[in-house]
Amino acid sequence: MSIKRKACIAGIYEHPTRKATDKSVAQLHAECARGALEDAGLTKDDVDGYFAAGDAPGLGALNMCDYMGLKVRHIDSTETGGSSYLIHVAHAAQAIAMGKCNVALITLAGRPRSEGSSGMQARNWGASLPDAPYELPFGPVTVNQYAMAAMRHMHEFGTTAEQLAWIKVAASHHAQHNPNAMLRKVVTVEEVIQSPMISDPLRLLDCCVVSDGGGALIVTRPEIAKSLKQPLVYVMGAGESPRGPAGGHIDFTTSGAAWSGPAAFAEAGVTPADIQYASIYDSFTITVLMQLEDLGFCKKGEGGRFVADGNLISGHGKLPFNTDGGGLCNNHPANRGGITKVIEAVRQLRGQAHPAVQVKDCGLALAQGTGGILAGRHGSATLIMERG
């Protein structure tokens, strides 16, 4: 079943906190839900579908429905890390098209900054996983598993540290206009490549921030969205894909976007050349570069040249990206920032982004999420949206 124009994103909210020592994760979820409902002009009593991932306390959607006093007839706790929330939008659109719900609420929240998470801790996916015994003895941490992908990309295609740095530079140009961004200082290529080495070849400024916070979305039937106060934003196409270690038969330079992207473009009936704005998951600079290639914005191996010289800066380059500053500068709540990618894309389509970074007459936007480890197992989700 195609979801093209079967649902609209009618409400968005990004929590302004970046450190929430005085709030629980459940409270952050509830505050985000309230914000998105207010943005749409709805109440919690209008919600009949709820979507939550692994960041939700306890049993995800079950516990949070009770905590927030929701009476719903459809729930979904699909868990694919940072890509979960883009998949939730697609699943909500499917549920709406099938008559399972009319108003779907999607929430994300977390407190990794308050809890001392940094991406330098060993990742323990659970000893019962079939591939875990081959990785756990080496004590892999998040950043070095992304660094492996970056090193291989450099080896295969001649990608340089300076080219990766341009991704951070672009994000910083946008973050300076976001009063809630953690890093608002505009940086240069030289400052990025002179920042401390974290895991070769990734330096400190190649890495995303660690923040508390969260966000929420409201997905509704178009008939309902038309009666509400916000400009229409249609869901046009979506794709989702897992990508695993494949028993060692794996290409470190390819992400799951190579499969989720084409599926989304095909359903929406558009091409990468039609996209006017892109929200790209940016846990690290290499994450952005590889996804841009795999989505078809440039050929494989040409990502370094594509992102260089400010080509991702709004008003300057070929493809404005992450105009809120993204995970590299703004926030990365719950160590999974997929929902914020949808939020900023909706702002652009509504014409509600900061005037300094608003894409003129933005009519078609893409959001891309990756959850897990770029050089190992991860989920990928692509979402294409259109202004109504």
mmCIF file of C-alpha atoms in Angstrom:
data_model
loop_
_atom_site.group_PDB
_atom_site.id
_atom_site.type_symbol
_atom_site.label_atom_id
_atom_site.label_comp_id
_atom_site.label_asym_id
_atom_site.label_seq_id
_atom_site.Cartn_x
_atom_site.Cartn_y
_atom_site.Cartn_z
ATOM 1 C CA MET A 1 0.000 0.000 0.000
ATOM 2 C CA SER A 2 1.415 3.371 -0.998
ATOM 3 C CA ILE A 3 1.354 6.037 1.695
ATOM 4 C CA LYS A 4 1.766 8.894 -0.779
ATOM 5 C CA ARG A 5 -0.452 11.776 0.393
ATOM 6 C CA LYS A 6 -2.305 9.459 2.771
ATOM 7 C CA ALA A 7 -1.142 11.352 5.872
ATOM 8 C CA CYS A 8 0.187 14.727 6.990
ATOM 9 C CA ILE A 9 2.615 15.795 9.707
ATOM 10 C CA ALA A 10 0.457 18.283 11.558
ATOM 11 C CA GLY A 11 2.420 18.895 14.761
ATOM 12 C CA ILE A 12 6.089 19.159 15.718
ATOM 13 C CA TYR A 13 8.007 19.987 18.878
ATOM 14 C CA GLU A 14 11.659 19.993 19.849
ATOM 15 C CA HIS A 15 12.382 20.194 23.570
ATOM 16 C CA PRO A 16 14.543 23.260 24.300
ATOM 17 C CA THR A 17 16.538 21.646 27.111
ATOM 18 C CA ARG A 18 20.019 20.339 26.451
ATOM 19 C CA LYS A 19 20.592 19.213 30.045
ATOM 20 C CA ALA A 20 17.713 17.931 32.149
ATOM 21 C CA THR A 21 19.078 17.038 35.566
ATOM 22 C CA ASP A 22 15.691 17.864 37.119
ATOM 23 C CA LYS A 23 13.491 15.813 34.775
ATOM 24 C CA SER A 24 12.848 12.121 34.216
ATOM 25 C CA VAL A 25 12.864 10.561 30.761
ATOM 26 C CA ALA A 26 9.127 9.952 31.044
ATOM 27 C CA GLN A 27 8.568 13.612 31.892
ATOM 28 C CA LEU A 28 10.561 14.682 28.832
ATOM 29 C CA HIS A 29 8.410 12.401 26.646
ATOM 30 C CA ALA A 30 5.248 13.926 28.084
ATOM 31 C CA GLU A 31 6.469 17.507 27.678
ATOM 32 C CA CYS A 32 7.382 16.810 24.054
ATOM 33 C CA ALA A 33 3.974 15.243 23.433
ATOM 34 C CA ARG A 34 2.217 18.261 24.895
ATOM 35 C CA GLY A 35 4.297 20.607 22.743
ATOM 36 C CA ALA A 36 3.514 18.778 19.496
ATOM 37 C CA LEU A 37 -0.187 18.616 20.326
ATOM 38 C CA GLU A 38 -0.260 22.338 21.046
ATOM 39 C CA ASP A 39 1.575 23.008 17.781
ATOM 40 C CA ALA A 40 -1.103 21.070 15.893
ATOM 41 C CA GLY A 41 -4.011 22.506 17.871
ATOM 42 C CA LEU A 42 -5.066 19.151 19.312
ATOM 43 C CA THR A 43 -5.324 17.577 22.774
ATOM 44 C CA LYS A 44 -4.228 14.219 24.140
ATOM 45 C CA ASP A 45 -7.831 13.045 23.907
ATOM 46 C CA ASP A 46 -7.594 13.318 20.116
ATOM 47 C CA VAL A 47 -4.691 10.829 19.999
ATOM 48 C CA ASP A 48 -5.690 7.282 19.080
ATOM 49 C CA GLY A 49 -2.301 5.965 17.957
ATOM 50 C CA TYR A 50 1.022 6.083 19.821
ATOM 51 C CA PHE A 51 4.523 5.256 18.593
ATOM 52 C CA ALA A 52 7.617 4.949 20.789
ATOM 53 C CA ALA A 53 11.024 3.274 20.471
ATOM 54 C CA GLY A 54 13.664 1.940 22.841
ATOM 55 C CA ASP A 55 14.299 5.307 24.462
ATOM 56 C CA ALA A 56 10.864 5.166 26.126
ATOM 57 C CA PRO A 57 11.040 3.828 29.700
ATOM 58 C CA GLY A 58 9.971 0.279 30.468
ATOM 59 C CA LEU A 59 7.998 -1.415 27.710
ATOM 60 C CA GLY A 60 7.990 1.625 25.462
ATOM 61 C CA ALA A 61 4.546 2.496 24.193
ATOM 62 C CA LEU A 62 2.802 0.462 26.909
ATOM 63 C CA ASN A 63 4.297 2.346 29.859
ATOM 64 C CA MET A 64 4.146 5.757 28.230
ATOM 65 C CA CYS A 65 0.485 5.414 27.227
ATOM 66 C CA ASP A 66 -0.335 4.861 30.870
ATOM 67 C CA TYR A 67 1.977 7.637 32.079
ATOM 68 C CA MET A 68 0.489 10.196 29.677
ATOM 69 C CA GLY A 69 -3.104 9.038 30.108
ATOM 70 C CA LEU A 70 -3.552 8.110 26.457
ATOM 71 C CA LYS A 71 -6.456 5.950 25.320
ATOM 72 C CA VAL A 72 -5.344 4.589 21.960
ATOM 73 C CA ARG A 73 -6.392 1.799 19.619
ATOM 74 C CA HIS A 74 -3.049 1.384 17.853
ATOM 75 C CA ILE A 75 0.511 1.186 19.234
ATOM 76 C CA ASP A 76 3.929 0.588 17.678
ATOM 77 C CA SER A 77 7.267 0.159 19.451
ATOM 78 C CA THR A 78 9.486 -0.478 16.423
ATOM 79 C CA GLU A 79 13.119 -0.115 17.535
ATOM 80 C CA THR A 80 15.880 0.639 15.023
ATOM 81 C CA GLY A 81 17.908 3.172 17.016
ATOM 82 C CA GLY A 82 18.087 6.686 15.614
ATOM 83 C CA SER A 83 16.141 5.752 12.491
ATOM 84 C CA SER A 84 13.123 4.549 14.511
ATOM 85 C CA TYR A 85 11.198 7.818 14.379
ATOM 86 C CA LEU A 86 11.298 8.143 10.591
ATOM 87 C CA ILE A 87 10.032 4.570 10.401
ATOM 88 C CA HIS A 88 7.324 5.527 12.899
ATOM 89 C CA VAL A 89 6.132 8.299 10.573
ATOM 90 C CA ALA A 90 5.849 5.778 7.743
ATOM 91 C CA HIS A 91 4.138 3.205 9.963
ATOM 92 C CA ALA A 92 1.759 5.872 11.269
ATOM 93 C CA ALA A 93 0.877 6.842 7.692
ATOM 94 C CA GLN A 94 0.237 3.174 6.904
ATOM 95 C CA ALA A 95 -1.934 2.762 10.001
ATOM 96 C CA ILE A 96 -3.900 5.881 9.120
ATOM 97 C CA ALA A 97 -4.417 4.681 5.534
ATOM 98 C CA MET A 98 -5.686 1.342 6.874
ATOM 99 C CA GLY A 99 -8.101 2.983 9.320
ATOM 100 C CA LYS A 100 -6.219 1.825 12.420
ATOM 101 C CA CYS A 101 -5.937 5.356 13.826
ATOM 102 C CA ASN A 102 -6.618 8.972 12.909
ATOM 103 C CA VAL A 103 -4.159 10.958 15.032
ATOM 104 C CA ALA A 104 -0.768 9.378 15.741
ATOM 105 C CA LEU A 105 1.675 10.674 18.341
ATOM 106 C CA ILE A 106 5.405 9.883 18.064
ATOM 107 C CA THR A 107 7.813 10.789 20.884
ATOM 108 C CA LEU A 108 11.527 10.596 21.659
ATOM 109 C CA ALA A 109 13.335 11.644 24.834
ATOM 110 C CA GLY A 110 16.484 10.907 26.772
ATOM 111 C CA ARG A 111 19.075 12.125 29.267
ATOM 112 C CA PRO A 112 22.456 10.836 27.982
ATOM 113 C CA ARG A 113 24.248 14.055 28.929
ATOM 114 C CA SER A 114 22.973 13.970 32.507
ATOM 115 C CA GLU A 115 23.741 10.257 32.723
ATOM 116 C CA GLY A 116 27.332 10.633 31.522
ATOM 117 C CA SER A 117 27.076 8.918 28.142
ATOM 118 C CA SER A 118 29.768 10.022 25.680
ATOM 119 C CA GLY A 119 30.059 7.467 22.887
ATOM 120 C CA MET A 120 33.376 6.326 24.359
ATOM 121 C CA GLN A 121 31.852 3.497 26.373
ATOM 122 C CA ALA A 122 32.004 -0.044 25.006
ATOM 123 C CA ARG A 123 28.810 -1.007 23.208
ATOM 124 C CA ASN A 124 27.234 -4.138 24.656
ATOM 125 C CA TRP A 125 24.470 -5.300 22.361
ATOM 126 C CA GLY A 126 23.845 -8.438 24.430
ATOM 127 C CA ALA A 127 25.714 -11.719 24.508
ATOM 128 C CA SER A 128 22.795 -13.567 22.924
ATOM 129 C CA LEU A 129 23.226 -11.832 19.570
ATOM 130 C CA PRO A 130 24.671 -14.258 17.002
ATOM 131 C CA ASP A 131 27.465 -11.910 15.927
ATOM 132 C CA ALA A 132 28.268 -10.454 19.367
ATOM 133 C CA PRO A 133 30.905 -13.064 20.385
ATOM 134 C CA TYR A 134 33.037 -11.975 17.424
ATOM 135 C CA GLU A 135 33.011 -8.289 18.452
ATOM 136 C CA LEU A 136 32.700 -8.015 22.229
ATOM 137 C CA PRO A 137 36.237 -9.289 23.018
ATOM 138 C CA PHE A 138 37.622 -6.239 21.205
ATOM 139 C CA GLY A 139 35.600 -3.768 23.298
ATOM 140 C CA PRO A 140 34.246 -1.673 20.406
ATOM 141 C CA VAL A 141 32.970 1.821 21.188
ATOM 142 C CA THR A 142 30.695 3.945 19.028
ATOM 143 C CA VAL A 143 33.268 6.379 17.725
ATOM 144 C CA ASN A 144 35.839 3.820 16.613
ATOM 145 C CA GLN A 145 33.206 1.847 14.744
ATOM 146 C CA TYR A 146 32.367 4.978 12.780
ATOM 147 C CA ALA A 147 36.054 5.756 12.371
ATOM 148 C CA MET A 148 36.522 2.415 10.612
ATOM 149 C CA ALA A 149 34.019 3.502 7.983
ATOM 150 C CA ALA A 150 35.746 6.861 7.602
ATOM 151 C CA MET A 151 39.194 5.291 7.262
ATOM 152 C CA ARG A 152 37.970 2.823 4.654
ATOM 153 C CA HIS A 153 36.237 5.585 2.678
ATOM 154 C CA MET A 154 39.473 7.578 2.667
ATOM 155 C CA HIS A 155 41.415 4.521 1.517
ATOM 156 C CA GLU A 156 38.969 3.604 -1.251
ATOM 157 C CA PHE A 157 38.140 7.030 -2.635
ATOM 158 C CA GLY A 158 40.763 9.502 -1.441
ATOM 159 C CA THR A 159 38.334 11.339 0.823
ATOM 160 C CA THR A 160 40.203 13.856 2.985
ATOM 161 C CA ALA A 161 39.876 15.189 6.521
ATOM 162 C CA GLU A 162 39.355 18.651 5.041
ATOM 163 C CA GLN A 163 36.364 17.442 3.045
ATOM 164 C CA LEU A 164 34.781 15.855 6.112
ATOM 165 C CA ALA A 165 35.433 19.090 7.997
ATOM 166 C CA TRP A 166 33.221 21.020 5.576
ATOM 167 C CA ILE A 167 30.209 19.117 6.939
ATOM 168 C CA LYS A 168 30.891 20.464 10.440
ATOM 169 C CA VAL A 169 31.536 23.924 9.025
ATOM 170 C CA ALA A 170 28.131 23.924 7.286
ATOM 171 C CA ALA A 171 26.366 22.745 10.433
ATOM 172 C CA SER A 172 28.043 25.488 12.461
ATOM 173 C CA HIS A 173 26.963 28.176 9.977
ATOM 174 C CA HIS A 174 23.374 27.100 10.597
ATOM 175 C CA ALA A 175 23.664 26.580 14.371
ATOM 176 C CA GLN A 176 24.719 30.189 14.942
ATOM 177 C CA HIS A 177 21.083 31.152 14.296
ATOM 178 C CA ASN A 178 19.613 28.574 16.692
ATOM 179 C CA PRO A 179 19.369 29.943 20.251
ATOM 180 C CA ASN A 180 19.020 26.414 21.669
ATOM 181 C CA ALA A 181 22.014 24.892 19.854
ATOM 182 C CA MET A 182 24.787 23.564 22.099
ATOM 183 C CA LEU A 183 27.544 24.787 19.750
ATOM 184 C CA ARG A 184 26.755 28.151 18.138
ATOM 185 C CA LYS A 185 30.271 29.213 17.181
ATOM 186 C CA VAL A 186 31.019 29.176 13.454
ATOM 187 C CA VAL A 187 34.110 27.060 12.869
ATOM 188 C CA THR A 188 36.558 26.806 9.994
ATOM 189 C CA VAL A 189 37.980 23.787 8.211
ATOM 190 C CA GLU A 190 41.302 24.461 9.927
ATOM 191 C CA GLU A 191 39.697 24.471 13.375
ATOM 192 C CA VAL A 192 38.013 21.141 12.697
ATOM 193 C CA ILE A 193 41.172 19.378 11.525
ATOM 194 C CA GLN A 194 43.187 20.880 14.384
ATOM 195 C CA SER A 195 40.748 19.671 17.046
ATOM 196 C CA PRO A 196 41.858 16.707 19.183
ATOM 197 C CA MET A 197 41.947 13.261 17.594
ATOM 198 C CA ILE A 198 39.313 10.969 19.087
ATOM 199 C CA SER A 199 39.535 7.875 16.892
ATOM 200 C CA ASP A 200 41.645 8.151 13.760
ATOM 201 C CA PRO A 201 40.610 9.754 11.416
ATOM 202 C CA LEU A 202 37.715 11.315 13.370
ATOM 203 C CA ARG A 203 38.505 14.352 15.473
ATOM 204 C CA LEU A 204 36.524 16.003 18.233
ATOM 205 C CA LEU A 205 34.668 18.326 15.866
ATOM 206 C CA ASP A 206 33.788 15.424 13.563
ATOM 207 C CA CYS A 207 31.620 14.069 16.395
ATOM 208 C CA CYS A 208 28.089 15.026 17.376
ATOM 209 C CA VAL A 209 27.203 16.678 20.650
ATOM 210 C CA VAL A 210 25.731 14.674 23.536
ATOM 211 C CA SER A 211 22.543 16.240 24.871
ATOM 212 C CA ASP A 212 19.425 15.591 26.857
ATOM 213 C CA GLY A 213 16.060 16.519 25.388
ATOM 214 C CA GLY A 214 13.662 15.073 22.886
ATOM 215 C CA GLY A 215 10.955 15.769 20.361
ATOM 216 C CA ALA A 216 7.531 14.744 19.151
ATOM 217 C CA LEU A 217 5.458 14.547 15.977
ATOM 218 C CA ILE A 218 1.749 14.399 15.199
ATOM 219 C CA VAL A 219 0.713 12.488 12.065
ATOM 220 C CA THR A 220 -2.925 12.741 10.985
ATOM 221 C CA ARG A 221 -5.365 12.130 8.175
ATOM 222 C CA PRO A 222 -5.174 14.910 5.552
ATOM 223 C CA GLU A 223 -8.830 15.782 6.237
ATOM 224 C CA ILE A 224 -7.978 16.452 9.886
ATOM 225 C CA ALA A 225 -4.764 18.314 9.042
ATOM 226 C CA LYS A 226 -6.682 20.663 6.750
ATOM 227 C CA SER A 227 -8.879 21.702 9.692
ATOM 228 C CA LEU A 228 -5.901 22.549 11.905
ATOM 229 C CA LYS A 229 -3.781 25.682 12.169
ATOM 230 C CA GLN A 230 -0.470 24.671 10.561
ATOM 231 C CA PRO A 231 0.459 24.597 6.855
ATOM 232 C CA LEU A 232 0.014 21.186 5.278
ATOM 233 C CA VAL A 233 3.003 18.838 5.059
ATOM 234 C CA TYR A 234 2.261 15.585 3.222
ATOM 235 C CA VAL A 235 4.113 12.312 3.668
ATOM 236 C CA MET A 236 5.072 11.373 0.108
ATOM 237 C CA GLY A 237 7.314 8.334 0.342
ATOM 238 C CA ALA A 238 9.295 6.241 2.790
ATOM 239 C CA GLY A 239 11.846 3.477 2.818
ATOM 240 C CA GLU A 240 13.421 1.378 5.560
ATOM 241 C CA SER A 241 16.244 -1.106 5.592
ATOM 242 C CA PRO A 242 18.468 -3.057 7.974
ATOM 243 C CA ARG A 243 22.151 -3.496 7.266
ATOM 244 C CA GLY A 244 24.200 -5.928 9.298
ATOM 245 C CA PRO A 245 27.780 -7.220 9.531
ATOM 246 C CA ALA A 246 26.908 -10.052 7.122
ATOM 247 C CA GLY A 247 29.414 -12.412 8.696
ATOM 248 C CA GLY A 248 32.260 -10.127 7.747
ATOM 249 C CA HIS A 249 31.232 -9.818 4.082
ATOM 250 C CA ILE A 250 30.537 -6.131 4.425
ATOM 251 C CA ASP A 251 31.405 -2.949 2.562
ATOM 252 C CA PHE A 252 32.232 -0.327 5.179
ATOM 253 C CA THR A 253 31.660 2.457 2.640
ATOM 254 C CA THR A 254 27.957 1.694 2.086
ATOM 255 C CA SER A 255 25.115 2.534 4.481
ATOM 256 C CA GLY A 256 21.558 1.270 4.628
ATOM 257 C CA ALA A 257 20.488 4.432 2.789
ATOM 258 C CA ALA A 258 21.498 2.616 -0.399
ATOM 259 C CA TRP A 259 18.289 0.574 0.043
ATOM 260 C CA SER A 260 15.930 2.828 2.011
ATOM 261 C CA GLY A 261 16.590 5.834 -0.244
ATOM 262 C CA PRO A 262 15.571 4.326 -3.598
ATOM 263 C CA ALA A 263 12.411 2.882 -2.026
ATOM 264 C CA ALA A 264 11.376 6.309 -0.711
ATOM 265 C CA PHE A 265 12.120 8.078 -3.992
ATOM 266 C CA ALA A 266 10.171 5.471 -5.948
ATOM 267 C CA GLU A 267 7.095 5.773 -3.723
ATOM 268 C CA ALA A 268 7.181 9.574 -3.800
ATOM 269 C CA GLY A 269 7.762 9.619 -7.568
ATOM 270 C CA VAL A 270 10.660 12.074 -7.315
ATOM 271 C CA THR A 271 14.454 12.009 -7.683
ATOM 272 C CA PRO A 272 17.337 13.365 -5.603
ATOM 273 C CA ALA A 273 17.560 16.297 -8.019
ATOM 274 C CA ASP A 274 14.048 17.375 -6.957
ATOM 275 C CA ILE A 275 14.914 17.695 -3.256
ATOM 276 C CA GLN A 276 15.287 21.302 -2.071
ATOM 277 C CA TYR A 277 16.287 20.600 1.527
ATOM 278 C CA ALA A 278 17.767 17.538 3.269
ATOM 279 C CA SER A 279 17.914 16.604 6.952
ATOM 280 C CA ILE A 280 20.698 14.017 7.152
ATOM 281 C CA TYR A 281 21.519 12.041 10.287
ATOM 282 C CA ASP A 282 24.829 13.406 11.507
ATOM 283 C CA SER A 283 26.198 11.404 14.407
ATOM 284 C CA PHE A 284 29.607 11.976 12.769
ATOM 285 C CA THR A 285 30.717 13.814 9.656
ATOM 286 C CA ILE A 286 31.342 10.525 7.835
ATOM 287 C CA THR A 287 27.732 9.510 8.501
ATOM 288 C CA VAL A 288 26.520 12.468 6.456
ATOM 289 C CA LEU A 289 28.942 11.946 3.594
ATOM 290 C CA MET A 290 28.127 8.267 3.104
ATOM 291 C CA GLN A 291 24.372 8.783 3.286
ATOM 292 C CA LEU A 292 24.494 11.583 0.713
ATOM 293 C CA GLU A 293 26.246 9.202 -1.663
ATOM 294 C CA ASP A 294 23.905 6.304 -0.969
ATOM 295 C CA LEU A 295 20.818 8.488 -1.377
ATOM 296 C CA GLY A 296 22.003 9.437 -4.857
ATOM 297 C CA PHE A 297 22.856 13.090 -4.346
ATOM 298 C CA CYS A 298 26.258 12.228 -5.798
ATOM 299 C CA LYS A 299 28.035 9.092 -6.998
ATOM 300 C CA LYS A 300 29.765 6.715 -4.601
ATOM 301 C CA GLY A 301 33.210 8.061 -3.819
ATOM 302 C CA GLU A 302 32.345 11.630 -4.820
ATOM 303 C CA GLY A 303 30.877 12.658 -1.463
ATOM 304 C CA GLY A 304 34.032 14.493 -0.432
ATOM 305 C CA ARG A 305 33.877 16.805 -3.410
ATOM 306 C CA PHE A 306 30.098 17.181 -3.042
ATOM 307 C CA VAL A 307 30.248 18.504 0.522
ATOM 308 C CA ALA A 308 33.336 20.719 0.070
ATOM 309 C CA ASP A 309 33.431 24.496 -0.300
ATOM 310 C CA GLY A 310 30.179 25.162 1.546
ATOM 311 C CA ASN A 311 27.879 23.154 -0.716
ATOM 312 C CA LEU A 312 25.701 22.203 2.268
ATOM 313 C CA ILE A 313 25.262 25.766 3.563
ATOM 314 C CA SER A 314 21.786 27.251 3.088
ATOM 315 C CA GLY A 315 21.784 30.126 0.624
ATOM 316 C CA HIS A 316 25.241 29.237 -0.615
ATOM 317 C CA GLY A 317 25.517 25.619 -1.726
ATOM 318 C CA LYS A 318 23.806 22.967 -3.831
ATOM 319 C CA LEU A 319 21.931 21.169 -1.037
ATOM 320 C CA PRO A 320 21.009 22.977 2.198
ATOM 321 C CA PHE A 321 21.213 20.479 5.061
ATOM 322 C CA ASN A 322 20.481 20.412 8.805
ATOM 323 C CA THR A 323 19.574 24.072 9.083
ATOM 324 C CA ASP A 324 19.025 23.751 12.847
ATOM 325 C CA GLY A 325 22.689 22.788 13.326
ATOM 326 C CA GLY A 326 21.888 19.078 13.453
ATOM 327 C CA GLY A 327 23.493 16.569 15.768
ATOM 328 C CA LEU A 328 26.906 18.048 15.091
ATOM 329 C CA CYS A 329 26.008 21.375 16.701
ATOM 330 C CA ASN A 330 22.408 21.557 17.934
ATOM 331 C CA ASN A 331 21.430 18.442 19.876
ATOM 332 C CA HIS A 332 21.459 14.650 19.830
ATOM 333 C CA PRO A 333 18.865 13.667 22.432
ATOM 334 C CA ALA A 334 18.780 10.114 23.782
ATOM 335 C CA ASN A 335 21.901 9.378 21.683
ATOM 336 C CA ARG A 336 19.505 9.105 18.758
ATOM 337 C CA GLY A 337 18.515 12.215 16.842
ATOM 338 C CA GLY A 338 16.234 10.917 14.095
ATOM 339 C CA ILE A 339 13.111 12.767 15.180
ATOM 340 C CA THR A 340 14.841 16.147 14.995
ATOM 341 C CA LYS A 341 15.586 15.471 11.329
ATOM 342 C CA VAL A 342 11.868 15.280 10.617
ATOM 343 C CA ILE A 343 11.137 18.322 12.777
ATOM 344 C CA GLU A 344 13.528 20.624 10.901
ATOM 345 C CA ALA A 345 12.349 19.329 7.517
ATOM 346 C CA VAL A 346 8.766 20.189 8.492
ATOM 347 C CA ARG A 347 9.889 23.659 9.610
ATOM 348 C CA GLN A 348 11.463 24.208 6.191
ATOM 349 C CA LEU A 349 8.345 23.064 4.339
ATOM 350 C CA ARG A 350 6.139 25.291 6.504
ATOM 351 C CA GLY A 351 8.465 28.243 5.925
ATOM 352 C CA GLN A 352 9.097 28.402 9.680
ATOM 353 C CA ALA A 353 12.858 27.832 9.794
ATOM 354 C CA HIS A 354 15.061 30.714 10.924
ATOM 355 C CA PRO A 355 14.949 33.431 8.232
ATOM 356 C CA ALA A 356 18.721 33.274 7.813
ATOM 357 C CA VAL A 357 18.583 29.595 6.789
ATOM 358 C CA GLN A 358 15.070 29.236 5.368
ATOM 359 C CA VAL A 359 15.150 27.700 1.886
ATOM 360 C CA LYS A 360 13.164 29.923 -0.478
ATOM 361 C CA ASP A 361 9.882 28.335 -1.621
ATOM 362 C CA CYS A 362 10.834 25.000 -0.103
ATOM 363 C CA GLY A 363 8.346 22.500 -1.456
ATOM 364 C CA LEU A 364 10.068 19.123 -1.218
ATOM 365 C CA ALA A 365 12.278 17.889 1.620
ATOM 366 C CA LEU A 366 13.989 14.678 2.659
ATOM 367 C CA ALA A 367 14.826 13.329 6.104
ATOM 368 C CA GLN A 368 17.307 10.485 6.528
ATOM 369 C CA GLY A 369 17.968 8.506 9.698
ATOM 370 C CA THR A 370 20.569 5.950 10.707
ATOM 371 C CA GLY A 371 20.418 3.967 13.941
ATOM 372 C CA GLY A 372 23.163 1.741 15.265
ATOM 373 C CA ILE A 373 26.720 1.458 13.963
ATOM 374 C CA LEU A 374 27.764 2.632 10.504
ATOM 375 C CA ALA A 375 30.510 0.007 10.152
ATOM 376 C CA GLY A 376 28.317 -2.733 11.604
ATOM 377 C CA ARG A 377 24.629 -3.322 12.221
ATOM 378 C CA HIS A 378 22.311 -0.402 11.703
ATOM 379 C CA GLY A 379 18.852 0.556 10.550
ATOM 380 C CA SER A 380 18.209 3.129 7.849
ATOM 381 C CA ALA A 381 15.050 5.110 7.128
ATOM 382 C CA THR A 382 14.295 7.692 4.456
ATOM 383 C CA LEU A 383 11.273 9.989 4.461
ATOM 384 C CA ILE A 384 10.185 12.376 1.729
ATOM 385 C CA MET A 385 7.719 15.162 2.509
ATOM 386 C CA GLU A 386 5.986 17.835 0.437
ATOM 387 C CA ARG A 387 4.400 21.177 1.212
ATOM 388 C CA GLY A 388 0.658 21.107 0.666
#
